[in-house]
GROMACS .gro file of N, CA and C in nm:
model
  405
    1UNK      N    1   4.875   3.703   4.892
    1UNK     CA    2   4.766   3.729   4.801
    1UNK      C    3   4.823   3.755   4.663
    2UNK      N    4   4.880   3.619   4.590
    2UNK     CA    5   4.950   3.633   4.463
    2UNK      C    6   4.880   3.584   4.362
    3UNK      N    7   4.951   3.570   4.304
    3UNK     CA    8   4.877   3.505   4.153
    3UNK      C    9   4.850   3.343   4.201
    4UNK      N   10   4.899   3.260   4.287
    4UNK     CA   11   4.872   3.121   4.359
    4UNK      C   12   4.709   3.123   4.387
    5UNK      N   13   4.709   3.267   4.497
    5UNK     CA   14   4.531   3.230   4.582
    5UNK      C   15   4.433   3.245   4.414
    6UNK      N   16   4.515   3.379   4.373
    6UNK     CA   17   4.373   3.354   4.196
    6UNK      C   18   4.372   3.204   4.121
    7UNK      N   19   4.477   3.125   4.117
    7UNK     CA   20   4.514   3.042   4.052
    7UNK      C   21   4.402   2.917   4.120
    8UNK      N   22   4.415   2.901   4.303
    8UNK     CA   23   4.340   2.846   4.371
    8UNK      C   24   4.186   2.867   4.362
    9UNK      N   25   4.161   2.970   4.308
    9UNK     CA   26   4.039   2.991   4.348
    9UNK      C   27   4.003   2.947   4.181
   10UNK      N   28   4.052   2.967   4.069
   10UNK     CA   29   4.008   2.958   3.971
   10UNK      C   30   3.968   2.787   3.952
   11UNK      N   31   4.102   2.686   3.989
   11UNK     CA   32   4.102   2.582   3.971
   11UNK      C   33   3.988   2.533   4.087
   12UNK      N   34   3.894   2.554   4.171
   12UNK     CA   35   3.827   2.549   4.280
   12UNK      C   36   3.673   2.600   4.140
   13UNK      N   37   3.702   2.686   4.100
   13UNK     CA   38   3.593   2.708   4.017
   13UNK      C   39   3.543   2.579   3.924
   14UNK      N   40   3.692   2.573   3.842
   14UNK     CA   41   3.684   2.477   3.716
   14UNK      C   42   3.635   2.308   3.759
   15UNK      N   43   3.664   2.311   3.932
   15UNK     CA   44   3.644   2.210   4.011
   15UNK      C   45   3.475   2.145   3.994
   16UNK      N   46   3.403   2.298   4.051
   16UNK     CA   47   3.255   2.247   4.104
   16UNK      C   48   3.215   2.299   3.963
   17UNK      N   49   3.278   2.350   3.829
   17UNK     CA   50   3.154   2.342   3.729
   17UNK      C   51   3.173   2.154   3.675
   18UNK      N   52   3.281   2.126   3.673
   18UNK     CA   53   3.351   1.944   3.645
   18UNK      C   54   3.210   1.890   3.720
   19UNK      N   55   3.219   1.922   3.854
   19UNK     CA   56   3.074   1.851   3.919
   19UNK      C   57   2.976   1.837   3.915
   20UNK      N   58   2.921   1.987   3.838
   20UNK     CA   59   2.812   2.054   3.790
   20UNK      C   60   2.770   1.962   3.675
   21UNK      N   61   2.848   1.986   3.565
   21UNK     CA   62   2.862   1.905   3.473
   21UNK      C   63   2.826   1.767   3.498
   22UNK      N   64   2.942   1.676   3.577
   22UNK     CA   65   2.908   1.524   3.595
   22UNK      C   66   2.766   1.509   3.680
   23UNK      N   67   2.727   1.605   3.754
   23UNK     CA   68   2.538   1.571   3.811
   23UNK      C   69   2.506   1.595   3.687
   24UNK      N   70   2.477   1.706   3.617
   24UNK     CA   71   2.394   1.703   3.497
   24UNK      C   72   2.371   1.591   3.416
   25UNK      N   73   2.498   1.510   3.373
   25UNK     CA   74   2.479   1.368   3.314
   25UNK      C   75   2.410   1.284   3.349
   26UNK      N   76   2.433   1.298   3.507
   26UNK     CA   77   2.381   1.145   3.584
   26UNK      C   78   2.207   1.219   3.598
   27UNK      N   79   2.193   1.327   3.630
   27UNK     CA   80   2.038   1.353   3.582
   27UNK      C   81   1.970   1.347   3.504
   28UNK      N   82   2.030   1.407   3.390
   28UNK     CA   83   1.986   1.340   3.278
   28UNK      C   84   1.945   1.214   3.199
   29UNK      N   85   2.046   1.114   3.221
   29UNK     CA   86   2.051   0.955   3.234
   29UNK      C   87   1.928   0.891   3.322
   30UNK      N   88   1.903   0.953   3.439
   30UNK     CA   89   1.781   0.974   3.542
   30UNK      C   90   1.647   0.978   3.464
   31UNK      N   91   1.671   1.116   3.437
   31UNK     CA   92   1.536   1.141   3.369
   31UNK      C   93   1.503   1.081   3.225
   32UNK      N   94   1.578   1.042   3.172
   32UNK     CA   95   1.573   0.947   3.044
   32UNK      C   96   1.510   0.829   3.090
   33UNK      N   97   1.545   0.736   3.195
   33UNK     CA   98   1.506   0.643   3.249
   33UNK      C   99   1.372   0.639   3.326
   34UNK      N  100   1.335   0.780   3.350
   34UNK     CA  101   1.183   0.787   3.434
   34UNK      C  102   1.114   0.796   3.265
   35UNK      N  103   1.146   0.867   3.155
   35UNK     CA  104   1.059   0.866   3.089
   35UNK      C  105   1.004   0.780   3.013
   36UNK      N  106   1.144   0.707   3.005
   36UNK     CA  107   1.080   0.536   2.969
   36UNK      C  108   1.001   0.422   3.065
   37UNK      N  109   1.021   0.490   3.177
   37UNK     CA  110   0.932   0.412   3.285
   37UNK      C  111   0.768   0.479   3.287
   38UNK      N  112   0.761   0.606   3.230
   38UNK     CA  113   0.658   0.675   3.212
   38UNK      C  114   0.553   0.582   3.092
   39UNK      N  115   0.651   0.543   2.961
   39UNK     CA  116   0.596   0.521   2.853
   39UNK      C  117   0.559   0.361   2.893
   40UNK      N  118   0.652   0.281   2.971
   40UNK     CA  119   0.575   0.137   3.010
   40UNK      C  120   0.447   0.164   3.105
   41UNK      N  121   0.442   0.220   3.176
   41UNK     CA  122   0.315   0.249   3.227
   41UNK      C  123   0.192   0.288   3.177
   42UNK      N  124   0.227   0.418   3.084
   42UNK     CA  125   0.152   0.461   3.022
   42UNK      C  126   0.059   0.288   2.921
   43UNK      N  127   0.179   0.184   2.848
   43UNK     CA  128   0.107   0.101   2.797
   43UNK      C  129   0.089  -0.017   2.854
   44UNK      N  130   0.079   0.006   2.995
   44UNK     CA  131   0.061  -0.118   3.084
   44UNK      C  132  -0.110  -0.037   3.103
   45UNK      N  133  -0.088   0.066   3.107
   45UNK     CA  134  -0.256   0.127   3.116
   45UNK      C  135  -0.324   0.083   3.036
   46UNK      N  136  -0.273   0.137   2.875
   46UNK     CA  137  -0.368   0.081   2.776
   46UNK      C  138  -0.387  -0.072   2.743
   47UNK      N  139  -0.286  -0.179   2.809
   47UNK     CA  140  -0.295  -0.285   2.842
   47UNK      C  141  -0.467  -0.331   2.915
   48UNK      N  142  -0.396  -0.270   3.028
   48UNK     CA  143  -0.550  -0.238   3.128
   48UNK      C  144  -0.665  -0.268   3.086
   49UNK      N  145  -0.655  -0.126   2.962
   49UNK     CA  146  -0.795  -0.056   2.915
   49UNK      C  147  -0.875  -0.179   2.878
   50UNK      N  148  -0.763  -0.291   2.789
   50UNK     CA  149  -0.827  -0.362   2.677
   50UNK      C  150  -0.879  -0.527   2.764
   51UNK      N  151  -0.803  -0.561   2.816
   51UNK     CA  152  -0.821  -0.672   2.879
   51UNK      C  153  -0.882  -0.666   3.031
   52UNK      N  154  -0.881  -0.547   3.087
   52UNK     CA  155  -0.932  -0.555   3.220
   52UNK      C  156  -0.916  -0.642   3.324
   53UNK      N  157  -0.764  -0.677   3.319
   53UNK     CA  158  -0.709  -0.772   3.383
   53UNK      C  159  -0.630  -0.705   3.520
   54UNK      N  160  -0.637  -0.774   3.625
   54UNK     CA  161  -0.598  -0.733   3.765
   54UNK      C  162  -0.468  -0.674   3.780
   55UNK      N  163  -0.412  -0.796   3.716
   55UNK     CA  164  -0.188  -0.805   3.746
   55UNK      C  165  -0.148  -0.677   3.635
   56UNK      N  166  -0.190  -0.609   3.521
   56UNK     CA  167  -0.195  -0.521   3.440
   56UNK      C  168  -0.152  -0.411   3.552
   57UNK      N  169  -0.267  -0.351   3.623
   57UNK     CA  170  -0.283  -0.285   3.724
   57UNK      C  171  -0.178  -0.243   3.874
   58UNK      N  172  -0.151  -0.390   3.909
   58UNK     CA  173  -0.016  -0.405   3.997
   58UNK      C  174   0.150  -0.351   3.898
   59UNK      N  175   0.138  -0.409   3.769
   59UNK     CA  176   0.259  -0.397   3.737
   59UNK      C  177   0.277  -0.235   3.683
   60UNK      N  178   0.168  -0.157   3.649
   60UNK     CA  179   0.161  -0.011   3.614
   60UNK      C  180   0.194   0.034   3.757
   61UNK      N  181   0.101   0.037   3.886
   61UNK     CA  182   0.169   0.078   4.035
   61UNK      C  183   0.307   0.071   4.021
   62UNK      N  184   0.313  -0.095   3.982
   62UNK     CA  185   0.497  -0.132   4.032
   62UNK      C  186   0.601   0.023   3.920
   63UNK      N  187   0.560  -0.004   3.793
   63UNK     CA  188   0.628   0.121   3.696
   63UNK      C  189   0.639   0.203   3.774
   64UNK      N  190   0.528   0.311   3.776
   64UNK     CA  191   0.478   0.421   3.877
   64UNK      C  192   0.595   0.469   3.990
   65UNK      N  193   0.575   0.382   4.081
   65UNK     CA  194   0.664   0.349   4.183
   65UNK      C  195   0.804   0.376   4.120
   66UNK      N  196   0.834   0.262   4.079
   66UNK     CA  197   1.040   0.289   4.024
   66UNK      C  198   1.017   0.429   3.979
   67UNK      N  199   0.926   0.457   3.893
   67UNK     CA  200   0.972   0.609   3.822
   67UNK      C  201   0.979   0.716   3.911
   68UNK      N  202   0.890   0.732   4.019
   68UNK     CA  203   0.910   0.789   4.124
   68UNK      C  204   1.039   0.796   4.190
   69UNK      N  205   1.095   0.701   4.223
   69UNK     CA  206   1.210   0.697   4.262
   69UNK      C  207   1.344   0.732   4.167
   70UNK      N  208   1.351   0.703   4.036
   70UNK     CA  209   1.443   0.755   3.976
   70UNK      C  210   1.406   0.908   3.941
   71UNK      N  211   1.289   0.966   3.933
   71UNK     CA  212   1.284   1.109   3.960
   71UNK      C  213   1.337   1.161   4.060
   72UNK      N  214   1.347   1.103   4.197
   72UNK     CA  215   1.356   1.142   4.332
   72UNK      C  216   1.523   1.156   4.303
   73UNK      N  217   1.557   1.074   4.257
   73UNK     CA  218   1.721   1.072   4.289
   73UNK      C  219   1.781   1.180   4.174
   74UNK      N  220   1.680   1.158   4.049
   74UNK     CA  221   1.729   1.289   3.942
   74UNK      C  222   1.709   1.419   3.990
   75UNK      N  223   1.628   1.445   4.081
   75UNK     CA  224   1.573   1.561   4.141
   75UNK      C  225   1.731   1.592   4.220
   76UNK      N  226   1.771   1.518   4.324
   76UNK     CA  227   1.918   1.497   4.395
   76UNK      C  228   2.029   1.553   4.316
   77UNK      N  229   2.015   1.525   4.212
   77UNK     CA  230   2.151   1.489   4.126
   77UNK      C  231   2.112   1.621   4.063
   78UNK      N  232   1.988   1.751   4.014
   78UNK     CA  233   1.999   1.852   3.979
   78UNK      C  234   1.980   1.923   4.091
   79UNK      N  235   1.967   1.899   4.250
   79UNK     CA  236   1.976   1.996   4.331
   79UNK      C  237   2.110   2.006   4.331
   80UNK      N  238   2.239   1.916   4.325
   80UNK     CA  239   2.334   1.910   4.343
   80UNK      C  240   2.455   1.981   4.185
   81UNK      N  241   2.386   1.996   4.122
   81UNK     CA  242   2.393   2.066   3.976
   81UNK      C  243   2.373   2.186   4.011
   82UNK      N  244   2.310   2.254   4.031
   82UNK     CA  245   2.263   2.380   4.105
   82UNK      C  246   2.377   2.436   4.212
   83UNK      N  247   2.393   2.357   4.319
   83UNK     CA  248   2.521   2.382   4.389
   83UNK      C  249   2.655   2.401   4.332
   84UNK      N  250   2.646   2.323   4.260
   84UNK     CA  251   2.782   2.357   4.184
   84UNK      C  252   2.820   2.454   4.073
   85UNK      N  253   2.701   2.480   4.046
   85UNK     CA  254   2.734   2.667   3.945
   85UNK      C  255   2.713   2.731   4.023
   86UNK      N  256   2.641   2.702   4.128
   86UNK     CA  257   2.624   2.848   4.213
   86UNK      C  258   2.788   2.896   4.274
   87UNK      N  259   2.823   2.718   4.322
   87UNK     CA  260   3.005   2.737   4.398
   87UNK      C  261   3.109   2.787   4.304
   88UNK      N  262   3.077   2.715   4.147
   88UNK     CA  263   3.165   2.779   4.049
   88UNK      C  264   3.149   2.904   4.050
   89UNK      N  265   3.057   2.975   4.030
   89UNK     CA  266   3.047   3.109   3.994
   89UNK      C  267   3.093   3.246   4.145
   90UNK      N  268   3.053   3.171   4.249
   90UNK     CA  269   3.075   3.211   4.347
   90UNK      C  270   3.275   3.186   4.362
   91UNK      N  271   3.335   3.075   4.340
   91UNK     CA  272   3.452   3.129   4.327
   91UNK      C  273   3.516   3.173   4.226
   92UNK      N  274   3.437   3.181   4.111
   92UNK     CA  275   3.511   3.256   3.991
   92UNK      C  276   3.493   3.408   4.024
   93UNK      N  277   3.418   3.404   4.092
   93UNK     CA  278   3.402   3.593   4.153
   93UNK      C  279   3.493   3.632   4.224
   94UNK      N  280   3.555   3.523   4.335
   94UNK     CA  281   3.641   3.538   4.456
   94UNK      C  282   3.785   3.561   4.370
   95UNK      N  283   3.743   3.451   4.269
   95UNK     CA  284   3.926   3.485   4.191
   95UNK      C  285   3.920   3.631   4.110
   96UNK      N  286   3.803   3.680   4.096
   96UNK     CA  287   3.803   3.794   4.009
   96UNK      C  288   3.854   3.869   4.121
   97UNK      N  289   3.804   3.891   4.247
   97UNK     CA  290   3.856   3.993   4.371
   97UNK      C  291   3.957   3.990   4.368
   98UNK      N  292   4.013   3.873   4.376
   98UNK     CA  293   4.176   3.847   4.427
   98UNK      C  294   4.247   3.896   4.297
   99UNK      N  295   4.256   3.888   4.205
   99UNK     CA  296   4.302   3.919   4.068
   99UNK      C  297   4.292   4.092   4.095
  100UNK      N  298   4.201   4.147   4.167
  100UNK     CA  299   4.135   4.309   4.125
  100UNK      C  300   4.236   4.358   4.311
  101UNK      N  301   4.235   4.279   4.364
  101UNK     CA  302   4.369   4.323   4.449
  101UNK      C  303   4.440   4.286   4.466
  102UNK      N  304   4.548   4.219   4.365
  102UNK     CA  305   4.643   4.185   4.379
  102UNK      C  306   4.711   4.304   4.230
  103UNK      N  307   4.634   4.336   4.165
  103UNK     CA  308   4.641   4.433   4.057
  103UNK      C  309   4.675   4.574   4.152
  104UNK      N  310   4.582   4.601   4.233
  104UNK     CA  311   4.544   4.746   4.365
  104UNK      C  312   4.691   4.739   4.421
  105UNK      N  313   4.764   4.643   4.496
  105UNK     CA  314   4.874   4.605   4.561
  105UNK      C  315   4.987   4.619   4.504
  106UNK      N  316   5.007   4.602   4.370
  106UNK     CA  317   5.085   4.585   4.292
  106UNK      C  318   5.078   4.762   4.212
  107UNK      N  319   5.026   4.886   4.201
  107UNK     CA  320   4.971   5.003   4.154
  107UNK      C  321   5.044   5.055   4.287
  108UNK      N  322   5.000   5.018   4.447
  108UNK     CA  323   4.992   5.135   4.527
  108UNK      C  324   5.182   5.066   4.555
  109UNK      N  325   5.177   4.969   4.524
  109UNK     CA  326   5.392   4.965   4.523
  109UNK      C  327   5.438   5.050   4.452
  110UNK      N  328   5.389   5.077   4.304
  110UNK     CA  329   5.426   5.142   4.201
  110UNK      C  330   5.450   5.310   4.276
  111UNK      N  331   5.313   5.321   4.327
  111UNK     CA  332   5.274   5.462   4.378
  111UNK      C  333   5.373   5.482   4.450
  112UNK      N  334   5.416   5.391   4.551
  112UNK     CA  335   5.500   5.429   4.702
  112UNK      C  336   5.625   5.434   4.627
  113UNK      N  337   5.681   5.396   4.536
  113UNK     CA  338   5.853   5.346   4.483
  113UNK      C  339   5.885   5.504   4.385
  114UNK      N  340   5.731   5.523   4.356
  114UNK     CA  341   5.785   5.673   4.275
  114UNK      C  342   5.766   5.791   4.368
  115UNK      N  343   5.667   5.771   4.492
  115UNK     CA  344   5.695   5.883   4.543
  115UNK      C  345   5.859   5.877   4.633
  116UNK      N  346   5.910   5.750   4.675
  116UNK     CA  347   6.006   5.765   4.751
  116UNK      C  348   6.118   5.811   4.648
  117UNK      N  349   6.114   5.806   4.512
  117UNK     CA  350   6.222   5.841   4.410
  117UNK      C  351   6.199   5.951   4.423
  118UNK      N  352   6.077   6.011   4.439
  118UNK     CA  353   6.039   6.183   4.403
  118UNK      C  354   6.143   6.262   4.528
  119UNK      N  355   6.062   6.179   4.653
  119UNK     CA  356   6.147   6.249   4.753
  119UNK      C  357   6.295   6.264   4.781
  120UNK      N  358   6.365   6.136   4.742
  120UNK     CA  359   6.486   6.162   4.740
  120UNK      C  360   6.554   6.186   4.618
  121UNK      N  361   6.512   6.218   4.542
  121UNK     CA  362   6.474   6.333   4.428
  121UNK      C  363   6.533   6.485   4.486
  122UNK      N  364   6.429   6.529   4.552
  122UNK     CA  365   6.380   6.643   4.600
  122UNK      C  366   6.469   6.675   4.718
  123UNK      N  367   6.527   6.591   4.823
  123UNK     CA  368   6.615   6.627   4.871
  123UNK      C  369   6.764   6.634   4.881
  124UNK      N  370   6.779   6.558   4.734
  124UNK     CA  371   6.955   6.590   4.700
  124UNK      C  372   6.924   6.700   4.582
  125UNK      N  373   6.841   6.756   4.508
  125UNK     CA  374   6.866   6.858   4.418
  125UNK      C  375   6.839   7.008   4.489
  126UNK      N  376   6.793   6.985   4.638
  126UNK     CA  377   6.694   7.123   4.729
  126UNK      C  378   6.809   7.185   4.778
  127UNK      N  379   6.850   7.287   4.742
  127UNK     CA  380   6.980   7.356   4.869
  127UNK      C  381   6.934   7.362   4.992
  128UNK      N  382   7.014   7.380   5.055
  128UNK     CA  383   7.020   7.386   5.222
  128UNK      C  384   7.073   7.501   5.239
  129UNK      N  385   7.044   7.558   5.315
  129UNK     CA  386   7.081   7.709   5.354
  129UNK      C  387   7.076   7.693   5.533
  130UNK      N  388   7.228   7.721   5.535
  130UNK     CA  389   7.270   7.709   5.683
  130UNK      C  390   7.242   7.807   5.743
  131UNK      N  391   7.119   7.847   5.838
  131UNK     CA  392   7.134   8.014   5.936
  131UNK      C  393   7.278   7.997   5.969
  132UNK      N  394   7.272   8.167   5.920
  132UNK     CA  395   7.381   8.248   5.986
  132UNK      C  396   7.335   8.296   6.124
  133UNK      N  397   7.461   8.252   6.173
  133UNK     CA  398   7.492   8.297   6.357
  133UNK      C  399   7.525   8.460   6.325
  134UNK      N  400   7.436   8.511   6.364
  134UNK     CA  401   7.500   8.637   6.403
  134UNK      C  402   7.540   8.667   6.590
  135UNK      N  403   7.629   8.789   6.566
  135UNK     CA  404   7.634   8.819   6.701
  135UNK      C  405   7.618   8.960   6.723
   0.00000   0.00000   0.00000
C-alpha cells in the first residue's frame, strides 16, 4: 500500500474521466444531429401545411423516426458519461484513502522507531541495582 496503489488508482481515475469526456463528445455530436433532424421535420411539416401532399407526411414520420433513434443512442452515450464521473470520482476518493493511509503507516513507523529509541534510551542510561544477598 505505496505510493504505486495511489498512483493506480489515480491513473484509473484520469482513465474513466478520458471516457467521460469522449461519451460527452459523441453525445453531443448525437444531439446536434437529432436537432437538425428536429428542424427537417419541423419544415417537412410546414411543407405539409402548404401543399397538403401525402409523401410530405411519410418523409416527416421517416425524420421523426431517425431522430428518435439518434436520441436513443445519445441518451446511451450520456448514461455512459454519467458512469464515468461517477467511476472517476469514486476512484479519485479510493486514491485519496490510500494516500490518507499510507501517510497513517508511514506516522505510526515514525511513532514505533522513536519509542524503540526512547526505550533503549531508557535502559542504557537506568542504573541497575543488584539485591544484596544478605545472610
Amino acid at each position: 500500500m505505496g505510493t504505486r496503489s495511489v498512483t493506480a488508482a489515480l491513473c484509473v481515475s484520469l482513465l474513466f474521466a478520458g471516457g467521460a469526456a469522449f461519451c460527452y463528445s459523441r453525445a453531443e455530436s448525437l444531439q446536434a444531429e437529432g436537432r437538425w433532424l428536429l428542424a427537417r421535420g419541423s419544415a417537412q411539416a410546414t411543407d405539409f401545411a402548404q401543399k397538403l401532399d401525402g409523401t410530405s407526411v411519410d418523409a416527416q414520420l421517416k425524420s421523426f423516426k431517425e431522430r428518435r433513434g439518434v436520441m436513443e443512442r445519445a441518451h446511451r452515450w450520456q448514461r455512459g458519461m454519467l458512469l464515468g464521473i461517477m467511476a472517476s470520482v469514486l476512484s479519485a476518493l479510493s486514491a485519496y484513502v490510500l494516500f490518507l493511509l499510507k501517510r497513517l503507516d508511514d506516522q505510526l513507523l515514525d511513532a514505533t522507531g522513536e519509542l524503540r529509541r526512547t526505550q533503549e534510551a531508557s535502559s542504557l542510561s537506568a542504573p541497575t541495582f543488584a539485591p544484596s544477598v544478605q545472610r
